[in-house]
Short mmCIF file of C-alpha atoms in Angstrom, two decimals:
data_model
loop_
_atom_site.label_atom_id
_atom_site.label_comp_id
_atom_site.label_asym_id
_atom_site.label_seq_id
_atom_site.Cartn_x
_atom_site.Cartn_y
_atom_site.Cartn_z
CA MET A 1 0.02 -0.02 -0.06
CA ILE A 2 1.20 3.38 -1.03
CA PRO A 3 1.58 5.75 2.04
CA ASP A 4 -0.63 9.04 2.03
CA ALA A 5 2.69 11.05 1.95
CA LEU A 6 3.43 9.68 -1.44
CA GLN A 7 0.01 10.24 -3.02
CA PHE A 8 0.65 13.27 -5.25
CA GLU A 9 0.82 14.31 -8.80
CA LEU A 10 4.10 14.77 -10.70
CA LEU A 11 4.33 17.81 -13.03
CA ARG A 12 5.15 16.37 -16.49
CA GLY A 13 6.94 18.76 -18.86
CA HIS A 14 8.09 20.86 -15.85
CA ALA A 15 11.72 22.18 -15.65
CA SER A 16 12.45 19.96 -12.80
CA PRO A 17 12.95 16.17 -13.83
CA LEU A 18 10.47 13.68 -12.49
CA HIS A 19 13.15 11.89 -10.43
CA HIS A 20 14.00 15.14 -8.74
CA GLN A 21 10.34 16.09 -8.02
CA LEU A 22 9.86 12.52 -6.48
CA TYR A 23 13.18 13.09 -4.44
CA LEU A 24 11.98 16.27 -3.00
CA ARG A 25 8.55 14.99 -2.17
CA ILE A 26 9.94 12.05 -0.22
CA ARG A 27 12.72 13.96 1.50
CA ASP A 28 10.31 16.74 2.58
CA ALA A 29 7.81 13.99 3.90
CA ILE A 30 10.66 12.58 5.96
CA LEU A 31 11.74 16.11 7.28
CA VAL A 32 8.17 16.95 8.49
CA GLY A 33 7.57 13.49 10.02
CA GLN A 34 5.08 12.23 7.49
CA LEU A 35 7.40 9.42 6.94
CA PRO A 36 8.93 8.66 10.26
CA PRO A 37 12.31 6.83 11.23
CA GLY A 38 11.90 3.15 10.22
CA ALA A 39 8.85 3.60 7.94
CA ARG A 40 8.96 1.22 5.04
CA LEU A 41 8.91 2.60 1.40
CA PRO A 42 7.02 0.80 -1.42
CA ALA A 43 9.12 -1.27 -3.80
CA THR A 44 10.41 0.74 -6.75
CA ARG A 45 7.95 -1.19 -9.20
CA VAL A 46 5.01 -0.62 -7.04
CA LEU A 47 5.58 3.16 -6.55
CA ALA A 48 6.32 3.50 -10.26
CA ALA A 49 3.19 1.93 -11.23
CA ASP A 50 1.19 3.84 -8.89
CA LEU A 51 2.61 7.27 -10.07
CA GLY A 52 2.61 6.28 -13.67
CA ILE A 53 6.43 6.51 -14.14
CA SER A 54 9.36 4.46 -15.21
CA ARG A 55 10.91 2.14 -12.53
CA GLY A 56 14.27 3.88 -13.47
CA THR A 57 12.80 7.21 -12.29
CA VAL A 58 12.05 5.95 -8.73
CA ASP A 59 15.50 4.10 -8.69
CA GLN A 60 17.17 7.49 -9.30
CA ALA A 61 15.20 9.21 -6.47
CA TYR A 62 15.73 6.39 -3.99
CA GLY A 63 19.44 6.26 -5.01
CA GLN A 64 19.85 10.03 -4.22
CA LEU A 65 18.06 9.53 -1.02
CA LEU A 66 20.18 6.51 0.09
CA ALA A 67 23.40 8.42 -0.71
CA GLU A 68 22.27 11.47 1.59
CA GLY A 69 21.43 9.14 4.35
CA PHE A 70 17.56 9.54 4.34
CA LEU A 71 16.87 5.89 3.47
CA LEU A 72 18.41 2.66 4.54
CA SER A 73 18.38 -0.48 2.17
CA ARG A 74 17.71 -3.66 3.99
CA ALA A 75 18.25 -5.95 0.77
CA ALA A 76 15.11 -8.42 0.87
CA ALA A 77 13.43 -6.52 3.71
CA GLY A 78 13.21 -3.50 1.45
CA THR A 79 13.93 0.24 1.75
CA VAL A 80 13.12 2.22 5.03
CA VAL A 81 13.46 5.70 6.31
CA HIS A 82 16.81 5.39 8.14
CA PRO A 83 16.07 4.37 11.86
CA GLN A 84 18.79 6.47 13.27
CA LEU A 85 17.58 9.72 11.39
CA GLU A 86 16.52 12.38 13.87
CA ALA A 87 13.00 13.38 13.13
CA ARG A 88 13.19 16.91 12.22
CA ARG A 89 9.51 17.89 12.53
CA LEU A 90 8.31 21.25 11.41
CA ASP A 91 5.51 22.94 13.34
CA PRO A 92 2.44 21.21 11.85
CA SER A 93 0.13 24.00 12.98
CA PRO A 94 -1.70 26.03 10.23
CA PRO A 95 -0.38 29.56 9.28
CA SER A 96 -0.55 32.44 11.71
CA ALA A 97 -1.74 35.82 10.78
CA ALA A 98 1.73 36.72 9.64
CA GLY A 99 1.10 34.46 6.69
CA PRO A 100 0.97 31.02 5.32
CA THR A 101 3.60 28.43 6.34
CA PRO A 102 6.43 28.11 3.92
CA VAL A 103 7.08 24.69 2.34
CA LEU A 104 10.55 23.03 2.62
CA ALA A 105 12.52 23.72 -0.54
CA ASP A 106 15.68 22.19 -1.99
CA SER A 107 18.65 24.51 -1.19
CA SER A 108 19.38 25.05 -4.79
CA GLU A 109 15.90 25.17 -6.39
CA PRO A 110 12.57 26.44 -5.46
CA ALA A 111 10.00 24.01 -4.34
CA LEU A 112 7.48 22.79 -6.85
CA PRO A 113 3.79 24.14 -6.37
CA ARG A 114 1.67 21.93 -4.35
CA PRO A 115 -1.99 21.37 -5.32
CA PHE A 116 -4.05 24.39 -4.24
CA GLN A 117 -1.05 26.58 -3.53
CA LEU A 118 -1.93 30.26 -3.54
CA GLY A 119 -0.25 33.26 -5.24
CA LEU A 120 1.16 31.31 -8.16
CA PRO A 121 0.25 31.61 -12.11
CA ALA A 122 0.17 28.40 -13.99
CA LEU A 123 3.98 27.65 -14.22
CA ASP A 124 3.38 25.06 -16.99
CA GLY A 125 1.55 27.68 -19.08
CA PHE A 126 4.34 30.12 -19.37
CA PRO A 127 6.21 30.33 -22.82
CA ARG A 128 9.70 29.62 -21.37
CA LYS A 129 11.28 28.98 -24.73
CA LEU A 130 10.07 32.40 -26.13
CA TRP A 131 11.22 34.24 -22.97
CA ALA A 132 14.71 32.31 -23.13
CA ARG A 133 15.03 33.53 -26.67
CA LEU A 134 14.29 37.13 -25.92
CA ALA A 135 16.51 37.07 -22.75
CA GLY A 136 19.43 35.50 -24.75
CA ARG A 137 19.10 38.09 -27.45
CA ARG A 138 19.28 40.76 -24.83
CA ALA A 139 22.31 39.22 -23.19
CA ARG A 140 24.31 38.85 -26.43
CA ALA A 141 23.56 42.42 -27.16
CA LEU A 142 24.77 43.82 -23.87
CA SER A 143 26.91 46.77 -24.38
CA LEU A 144 29.40 48.58 -22.05
CA THR A 145 26.83 51.06 -21.00
CA GLY A 146 24.58 48.12 -20.04
CA LEU A 147 27.11 47.27 -17.41
CA ASN A 148 26.91 50.57 -15.65
CA TYR A 149 24.48 51.46 -12.88
CA PRO A 150 21.06 51.51 -14.43
CA ASP A 151 18.36 54.26 -14.09
CA PRO A 152 17.09 53.85 -10.56
CA ALA A 153 13.54 54.59 -11.58
CA GLY A 154 13.73 51.72 -14.17
CA TYR A 155 14.57 50.86 -17.74
CA PRO A 156 13.07 53.64 -19.85
CA PRO A 157 11.64 51.41 -22.79
CA LEU A 158 9.92 49.21 -19.96
CA ARG A 159 8.31 52.34 -18.43
CA GLU A 160 7.13 53.29 -21.86
CA ALA A 161 5.75 49.85 -22.54
CA ILE A 162 3.85 49.97 -19.15
CA VAL A 163 2.32 53.22 -20.05
CA ARG A 164 0.87 51.70 -23.34
CA HIS A 165 -0.30 48.59 -21.47
CA LEU A 166 -2.04 50.60 -18.74
CA ALA A 167 -3.81 52.88 -21.11
CA LEU A 168 -5.19 49.92 -23.34
CA PHE A 169 -6.10 47.36 -20.67
CA ARG A 170 -6.41 49.21 -17.38
CA GLY A 171 -8.01 52.61 -18.23
CA ILE A 172 -5.06 54.51 -16.84
CA GLN A 173 -3.60 57.61 -18.41
CA CYS A 174 -0.01 58.51 -17.24
CA SER A 175 3.49 59.39 -18.42
CA ALA A 176 6.67 57.29 -18.13
CA ASP A 177 8.05 59.69 -15.56
CA GLN A 178 5.25 58.53 -13.16
CA ILE A 179 6.29 54.87 -13.57
CA PHE A 180 8.86 53.51 -11.22
CA ILE A 181 10.10 49.98 -11.67
CA THR A 182 10.62 47.78 -8.67
CA SER A 183 11.32 44.12 -7.66
CA GLY A 184 7.82 43.12 -7.15
CA PHE A 185 4.78 44.28 -5.17
CA GLN A 186 6.47 44.49 -1.68
CA ALA A 187 9.26 46.69 -3.09
CA ALA A 188 6.63 49.12 -4.56
CA LEU A 189 4.63 49.18 -1.32
CA GLY A 190 7.89 49.89 0.61
CA LEU A 191 8.85 52.84 -1.86
CA ALA A 192 5.29 54.19 -1.25
CA VAL A 193 5.64 53.96 2.55
CA HIS A 194 8.94 55.38 2.66
CA ALA A 195 7.99 58.37 0.46
CA LEU A 196 4.60 59.27 1.98
CA LEU A 197 4.19 57.87 5.63
CA ARG A 198 5.74 58.65 8.91
CA PRO A 199 5.92 56.15 11.72
CA GLY A 200 2.61 56.03 13.69
CA ASP A 201 0.48 57.20 10.67
CA PRO A 202 -2.71 55.38 10.79
CA VAL A 203 -3.53 53.28 7.67
CA TRP A 204 -6.67 51.56 6.62
CA MET A 205 -6.10 47.82 5.87
CA GLU A 206 -8.75 45.59 4.29
CA ASP A 207 -9.95 43.04 6.86
CA PRO A 208 -9.47 40.20 5.74
CA GLY A 209 -6.57 41.33 3.68
CA TYR A 210 -3.31 40.49 2.01
CA PHE A 211 -0.97 39.34 4.83
CA ARG A 212 2.26 40.53 3.20
CA ALA A 213 0.81 44.10 2.78
CA SER A 214 -0.46 44.24 6.51
CA GLY A 215 3.08 42.80 7.65
CA ALA A 216 5.08 45.34 5.53
CA LEU A 217 2.97 48.31 6.87
CA ARG A 218 3.30 47.10 10.34
CA LEU A 219 6.98 46.62 10.09
CA ALA A 220 7.34 50.22 8.61
CA GLY A 221 5.72 51.60 11.73
CA ALA A 222 2.29 52.23 10.40
CA ARG A 223 -0.70 51.89 12.81
CA LEU A 224 -3.06 49.52 11.21
CA ALA A 225 -6.76 50.33 11.30
CA PRO A 226 -8.82 47.23 10.20
CA ALA A 227 -11.35 48.29 7.45
CA PRO A 228 -14.11 45.64 7.16
CA VAL A 229 -14.90 43.98 3.83
CA ASP A 230 -18.24 42.70 2.48
CA ARG A 231 -19.90 41.57 -0.69
CA ASP A 232 -19.30 45.14 -2.13
CA GLY A 233 -15.68 45.41 -0.98
CA LEU A 234 -13.99 47.64 1.43
CA ARG A 235 -16.81 49.39 3.83
CA VAL A 236 -15.71 52.97 3.44
CA ASP A 237 -18.21 54.43 5.77
CA GLU A 238 -17.23 52.03 8.62
CA ALA A 239 -13.51 52.80 8.05
CA ILE A 240 -14.27 56.51 8.26
CA ARG A 241 -16.30 55.95 11.41
CA ARG A 242 -13.52 53.96 12.93
CA THR A 243 -10.41 55.96 11.77
CA PRO A 244 -11.27 59.26 10.02
CA ASP A 245 -7.80 60.63 10.20
CA ALA A 246 -6.05 57.70 8.41
CA ARG A 247 -3.11 58.89 6.15
CA MET A 248 -3.43 55.97 3.71
CA ALA A 249 -5.74 53.28 2.64
CA TYR A 250 -4.52 50.03 1.31
CA CYS A 251 -7.04 48.12 -0.98
CA THR A 252 -7.49 45.57 -3.82
CA PRO A 253 -10.46 47.04 -5.70
CA SER A 254 -10.55 44.98 -8.91
CA HIS A 255 -10.13 41.64 -6.99
CA HIS A 256 -10.25 41.63 -3.29
CA SER A 257 -7.45 39.57 -1.70
CA PRO A 258 -8.48 37.02 -0.53
CA LEU A 259 -12.37 36.99 -0.97
CA GLY A 260 -12.34 37.82 -4.57
CA VAL A 261 -15.14 40.51 -4.54
CA ALA A 262 -14.82 43.78 -6.56
CA LEU A 263 -15.17 47.27 -4.87
CA SER A 264 -18.50 48.63 -6.09
CA LEU A 265 -18.62 51.88 -8.04
CA PRO A 266 -20.54 53.79 -5.04
CA ARG A 267 -17.77 52.80 -2.82
CA ARG A 268 -15.05 53.60 -5.26
CA LEU A 269 -16.33 57.13 -5.47
CA GLU A 270 -16.72 57.35 -1.67
CA LEU A 271 -13.18 56.23 -1.17
CA LEU A 272 -11.85 58.72 -3.71
CA ASP A 273 -14.00 61.52 -2.17
CA TRP A 274 -12.64 60.62 1.43
CA ALA A 275 -8.97 60.63 0.05
CA ALA A 276 -9.57 64.16 -1.66
CA ARG A 277 -11.13 65.67 1.29
CA ARG A 278 -8.53 64.38 3.91
CA GLN A 279 -5.44 64.65 1.49
CA ALA A 280 -5.03 60.98 2.17
CA TRP A 281 -3.39 58.47 -0.08
CA ILE A 282 -4.89 55.36 -1.55
CA VAL A 283 -2.53 52.35 -2.53
CA GLU A 284 -4.27 50.27 -5.23
CA ASP A 285 -2.83 46.82 -5.40
CA ASP A 286 -3.98 45.45 -8.82
CA TYR A 287 -2.31 42.10 -8.44
CA ASP A 288 -4.40 39.94 -10.87
CA GLY A 289 -7.08 42.34 -12.24
CA GLU A 290 -6.43 40.97 -15.81
CA PHE A 291 -7.94 37.52 -14.98
CA ARG A 292 -11.73 37.99 -15.15
CA TYR A 293 -13.72 35.14 -16.80
CA ASP A 294 -17.25 36.48 -17.19
CA GLY A 295 -16.59 39.77 -18.91
CA PRO A 296 -13.85 42.11 -19.52
CA PRO A 297 -11.47 43.17 -16.77
CA LEU A 298 -12.75 45.98 -14.53
CA PRO A 299 -11.16 49.40 -14.98
CA ALA A 300 -8.56 50.28 -12.25
CA LEU A 301 -9.63 52.52 -9.41
CA ARG A 302 -6.84 54.87 -10.69
CA SER A 303 -8.65 55.53 -13.74
CA LEU A 304 -11.42 57.37 -11.64
CA ASP A 305 -8.92 59.45 -9.67
CA ARG A 306 -9.30 63.08 -10.52
CA SER A 307 -7.47 64.52 -7.40
CA GLY A 308 -4.09 62.57 -7.73
CA ARG A 309 -4.54 60.48 -4.63
CA VAL A 310 -4.13 57.02 -5.79
CA LEU A 311 -0.76 55.22 -6.08
CA TYR A 312 -1.31 52.22 -8.44
CA ILE A 313 0.85 49.18 -7.92
CA GLY A 314 1.21 46.50 -10.61
CA SER A 315 3.25 43.26 -10.77
CA PHE A 316 4.23 40.56 -13.15
CA SER A 317 4.29 37.84 -10.63
CA LYS A 318 0.67 36.67 -11.54
CA THR A 319 0.81 37.59 -15.18
CA LEU A 320 4.26 36.16 -16.09
CA PHE A 321 6.03 34.36 -13.21
CA PRO A 322 6.90 35.37 -9.56
CA GLY A 323 10.76 34.35 -9.91
CA LEU A 324 11.11 37.35 -12.28
CA ARG A 325 10.60 39.67 -9.25
CA LEU A 326 9.36 42.54 -11.31
CA GLY A 327 6.69 45.19 -10.40
CA TYR A 328 6.10 48.86 -10.79
CA LEU A 329 4.34 51.72 -9.17
CA VAL A 330 2.44 54.70 -10.86
CA ALA A 331 2.73 57.79 -8.69
CA PRO A 332 0.51 60.92 -9.00
CA ALA A 333 2.07 63.38 -11.28
CA SER A 334 2.31 65.89 -8.25
CA GLU A 335 4.63 63.27 -6.49
CA ALA A 336 6.66 62.00 -9.39
CA ALA A 337 9.69 64.08 -8.19
CA ARG A 338 9.35 62.74 -4.62
CA PHE A 339 9.42 59.23 -5.87
CA ALA A 340 12.43 59.83 -8.24
CA GLU A 341 14.37 60.97 -5.19
CA ALA A 342 13.32 58.00 -3.23
CA CYS A 343 14.32 55.68 -5.93
CA ASN A 344 17.73 57.35 -5.97
CA LEU A 345 18.26 56.51 -2.47
CA LEU A 346 16.59 53.02 -2.41
CA SER A 347 17.43 51.67 -5.97
CA PRO A 348 14.37 49.37 -6.12
CA ALA A 349 14.69 48.29 -9.66
CA PRO A 350 15.82 44.71 -10.67
CA SER A 351 18.39 43.46 -13.16
CA ILE A 352 18.50 45.66 -16.28
CA LEU A 353 18.43 42.34 -18.43
CA ASP A 354 15.16 41.22 -16.82
CA GLN A 355 13.64 44.67 -17.40
CA ALA A 356 14.67 44.80 -20.95
CA THR A 357 13.47 41.22 -21.62
CA ALA A 358 10.19 42.18 -20.01
CA ALA A 359 10.09 45.46 -22.18
CA ASP A 360 10.53 43.27 -25.42
CA PHE A 361 7.98 40.85 -24.29
CA LEU A 362 5.40 43.83 -23.78
CA SER A 363 6.22 45.95 -26.91
CA GLN A 364 6.27 42.77 -29.35
CA GLY A 365 2.77 41.88 -28.38
CA HIS A 366 3.58 38.63 -26.53
CA PHE A 367 2.16 39.94 -23.31
CA ALA A 368 -1.20 40.60 -24.59
CA ARG A 369 -1.31 37.34 -26.43
CA HIS A 370 -0.11 35.41 -23.23
CA ILE A 371 -2.81 37.04 -21.11
CA LYS A 372 -5.59 35.87 -23.69
CA ARG A 373 -4.23 32.34 -23.57
CA MET A 374 -3.97 32.26 -19.83
CA ARG A 375 -7.64 33.64 -19.39
CA ALA A 376 -8.92 30.63 -21.43
CA LEU A 377 -6.68 28.19 -19.45
CA TYR A 378 -7.63 29.50 -16.09
CA ALA A 379 -11.36 29.60 -16.91
CA GLN A 380 -11.05 25.97 -17.90
CA ARG A 381 -9.13 24.83 -14.73
CA ARG A 382 -11.34 26.95 -12.53
CA ALA A 383 -14.60 25.37 -13.97
CA ALA A 384 -13.05 21.94 -13.68
CA LEU A 385 -11.96 22.29 -10.03
CA ALA A 386 -15.32 23.78 -8.93
CA ALA A 387 -17.16 20.91 -10.50
CA ALA A 388 -14.92 18.31 -8.94
CA LEU A 389 -15.22 19.99 -5.57
CA GLN A 390 -18.97 20.23 -5.88
CA ALA A 391 -19.20 16.58 -6.67
CA GLU A 392 -16.92 15.48 -3.83
CA CYS A 393 -17.52 18.06 -1.14
CA GLY A 394 -20.79 19.60 -1.95
CA ALA A 395 -22.11 18.78 1.48
CA ARG A 396 -19.00 20.15 3.12
CA LEU A 397 -18.10 23.21 1.14
CA ARG A 398 -19.92 26.08 -0.40
CA LEU A 399 -17.86 27.62 -3.27
CA ASP A 400 -18.02 31.49 -3.94
CA GLY A 401 -19.15 32.33 -7.36
CA GLN A 402 -16.80 34.98 -8.13
CA ALA A 403 -15.30 34.21 -11.61
CA VAL A 404 -12.17 36.09 -11.25
CA GLY A 405 -8.57 35.71 -10.04
CA LEU A 406 -6.58 32.43 -9.35
CA GLN A 407 -8.29 31.16 -6.31
CA LEU A 408 -11.56 29.76 -5.16
CA THR A 409 -12.86 30.49 -1.73
CA ALA A 410 -14.57 27.45 -0.12
CA TRP A 411 -16.73 28.37 2.86
CA LEU A 412 -16.83 25.68 5.72
CA PRO A 413 -19.85 25.09 7.92
CA ASP A 414 -20.14 27.71 10.66
CA GLY A 415 -18.26 26.69 13.75
CA GLU A 416 -15.61 24.79 11.96
CA ASP A 417 -11.90 25.61 12.67
CA ASP A 418 -10.45 26.53 9.15
CA ARG A 419 -6.93 26.55 10.63
CA ALA A 420 -7.41 22.82 11.67
CA ALA A 421 -8.82 22.09 8.39
CA ALA A 422 -5.92 23.61 6.57
CA ALA A 423 -3.52 21.62 8.72
CA ARG A 424 -5.31 18.32 7.68
CA LEU A 425 -4.66 19.47 4.12
CA ASN A 426 -1.06 20.38 4.77
CA ALA A 427 -0.44 16.94 6.37
CA ARG A 428 -1.53 15.30 3.07
CA GLY A 429 0.50 17.41 0.73
CA LEU A 430 -2.19 19.90 -0.09
CA ALA A 431 -1.81 23.65 0.14
CA GLY A 432 -5.12 25.33 1.00
CA GLN A 433 -4.86 28.23 3.33
CA PRO A 434 -7.40 29.37 6.14
CA LEU A 435 -9.22 32.59 5.82
CA SER A 436 -8.52 33.31 9.34
CA ALA A 437 -4.70 33.60 8.62
CA PHE A 438 -5.66 36.68 6.47
CA SER A 439 -7.73 38.36 9.11
CA LEU A 440 -6.77 41.29 11.42
CA GLU A 441 -9.71 40.79 13.72
CA SER A 442 -11.62 37.64 14.63
CA GLY A 443 -15.32 36.96 13.69
CA HIS A 444 -15.04 35.96 10.15
CA PRO A 445 -16.79 32.94 8.89
CA PRO A 446 -14.47 29.85 8.38
CA ALA A 447 -13.17 29.21 4.88
CA LEU A 448 -10.34 27.63 2.82
CA LEU A 449 -8.69 29.49 -0.07
CA LEU A 450 -7.79 27.18 -2.89
CA GLY A 451 -5.45 28.16 -5.82
CA PHE A 452 -6.51 26.40 -9.09
CA ALA A 453 -3.89 27.81 -11.60
CA ASN A 454 -1.73 24.82 -11.29
CA VAL A 455 -4.46 22.24 -11.11
CA PRO A 456 -4.86 20.74 -14.72
CA ALA A 457 -8.32 20.00 -15.46
CA GLU A 458 -7.76 16.28 -15.83
CA GLN A 459 -6.23 16.20 -12.24
CA ALA A 460 -9.18 17.96 -10.62
CA PRO A 461 -11.31 14.98 -9.70
CA ALA A 462 -8.46 13.04 -8.01
CA LEU A 463 -7.46 16.22 -6.20
CA ALA A 464 -10.88 16.98 -4.92
CA ARG A 465 -11.07 13.51 -3.52
CA ARG A 466 -7.90 13.95 -1.79
CA LEU A 467 -9.11 17.22 -0.37
CA ARG A 468 -12.57 15.44 0.82
CA GLU A 469 -10.42 12.56 2.44
CA ALA A 470 -8.17 15.27 4.19
CA LEU A 471 -11.26 17.21 5.48
CA ASP A 472 -12.81 13.86 6.75
CA ALA A 473 -9.72 12.83 8.57
CA ARG A 474 -9.67 13.50 12.49
#
């Protein structure tokens, strides 16, 4: 019988070979105690048949684990986890409010995505060969000036390409000198905080909300003011009642993180009016607004701003791939000089080669075509997983109907502990996260957040069954 710890899907066609994926899975299962010292592993032919791979692939994985001392061969008695190996158990408790618990990764290579992992685009859907060709062309053409310090605000052709993209797809009119390239969302948020906030300034934070944003704001010395969220997004009236003197509001209006709702037009106008009256700032995090499946993407909140109070943050982590570490901030025209000065001091922009490759990807039309393909792929994967979960877990889970983003919200019965449910998933190699880990205040209904971007449609039924079995386990 195959242990639960080895019941998982290998990613065929992934950059990481199958034997290395299997090696990582077994090694991590040993390190977290899912396979304790002395546990017997399946024979190579049995595991190969169960996973649908060659016996040689399993032999390679077992061989590496034997060489590193994780396994011990006992000839006819089979292969076992080394009995003298100290059980280095990780804390099996679910994520805290500081964010999801990280997965053990190989020291030389990022971990493969686990089923239902949040925050990742479909890595198997990215055109790696095209990107490699563009990157290689840029590297070969690197001149002496390309070895010098780059423009701290970002590579000018990339800034121009982003201006054109935002005008066409997000309804934002701006100039290139308002665009500041950063190494992802967090660097962009840090740039905004350094430029505009003082320690102790109150900041509205969506509740529930993106844990990395709340953590970064808290680390910068901001005083977080929870702003409740309902079906129409951030409750501006309640935020004003609680903290009318806030200096900044952080929000995800196109697709709330993590609930998936959109900020309604009346509340958008109410939020902009508050910011104009109070001379406060709004940070608009548009992390995956391009991915809407029942109509065109919603225009950005920034497109309605007439007072210059919205700082728009975009990222290529969801639209391209997170390993690129590339994002950008659109500053109000009145603050462009202040942000240019901050960039001179902080130098937030990433490698010039990565920026130049991204500029080519956008300006040559590859980006628009890629987004179109990914919308179709995500719509298919979302529908397949939703149907599979309904078939397997209809009595246990209520799915949110928001056809947007890269994750599903699965509501649990009232009174159930979503952190305990997430821990049971984690113990079986699944990566759903509890809604309570994203909450600043208690009292939110229990739910699991399930990423579907890396769940191929044909794997959805089997993964839904594993999820049901994990929820039923006690």
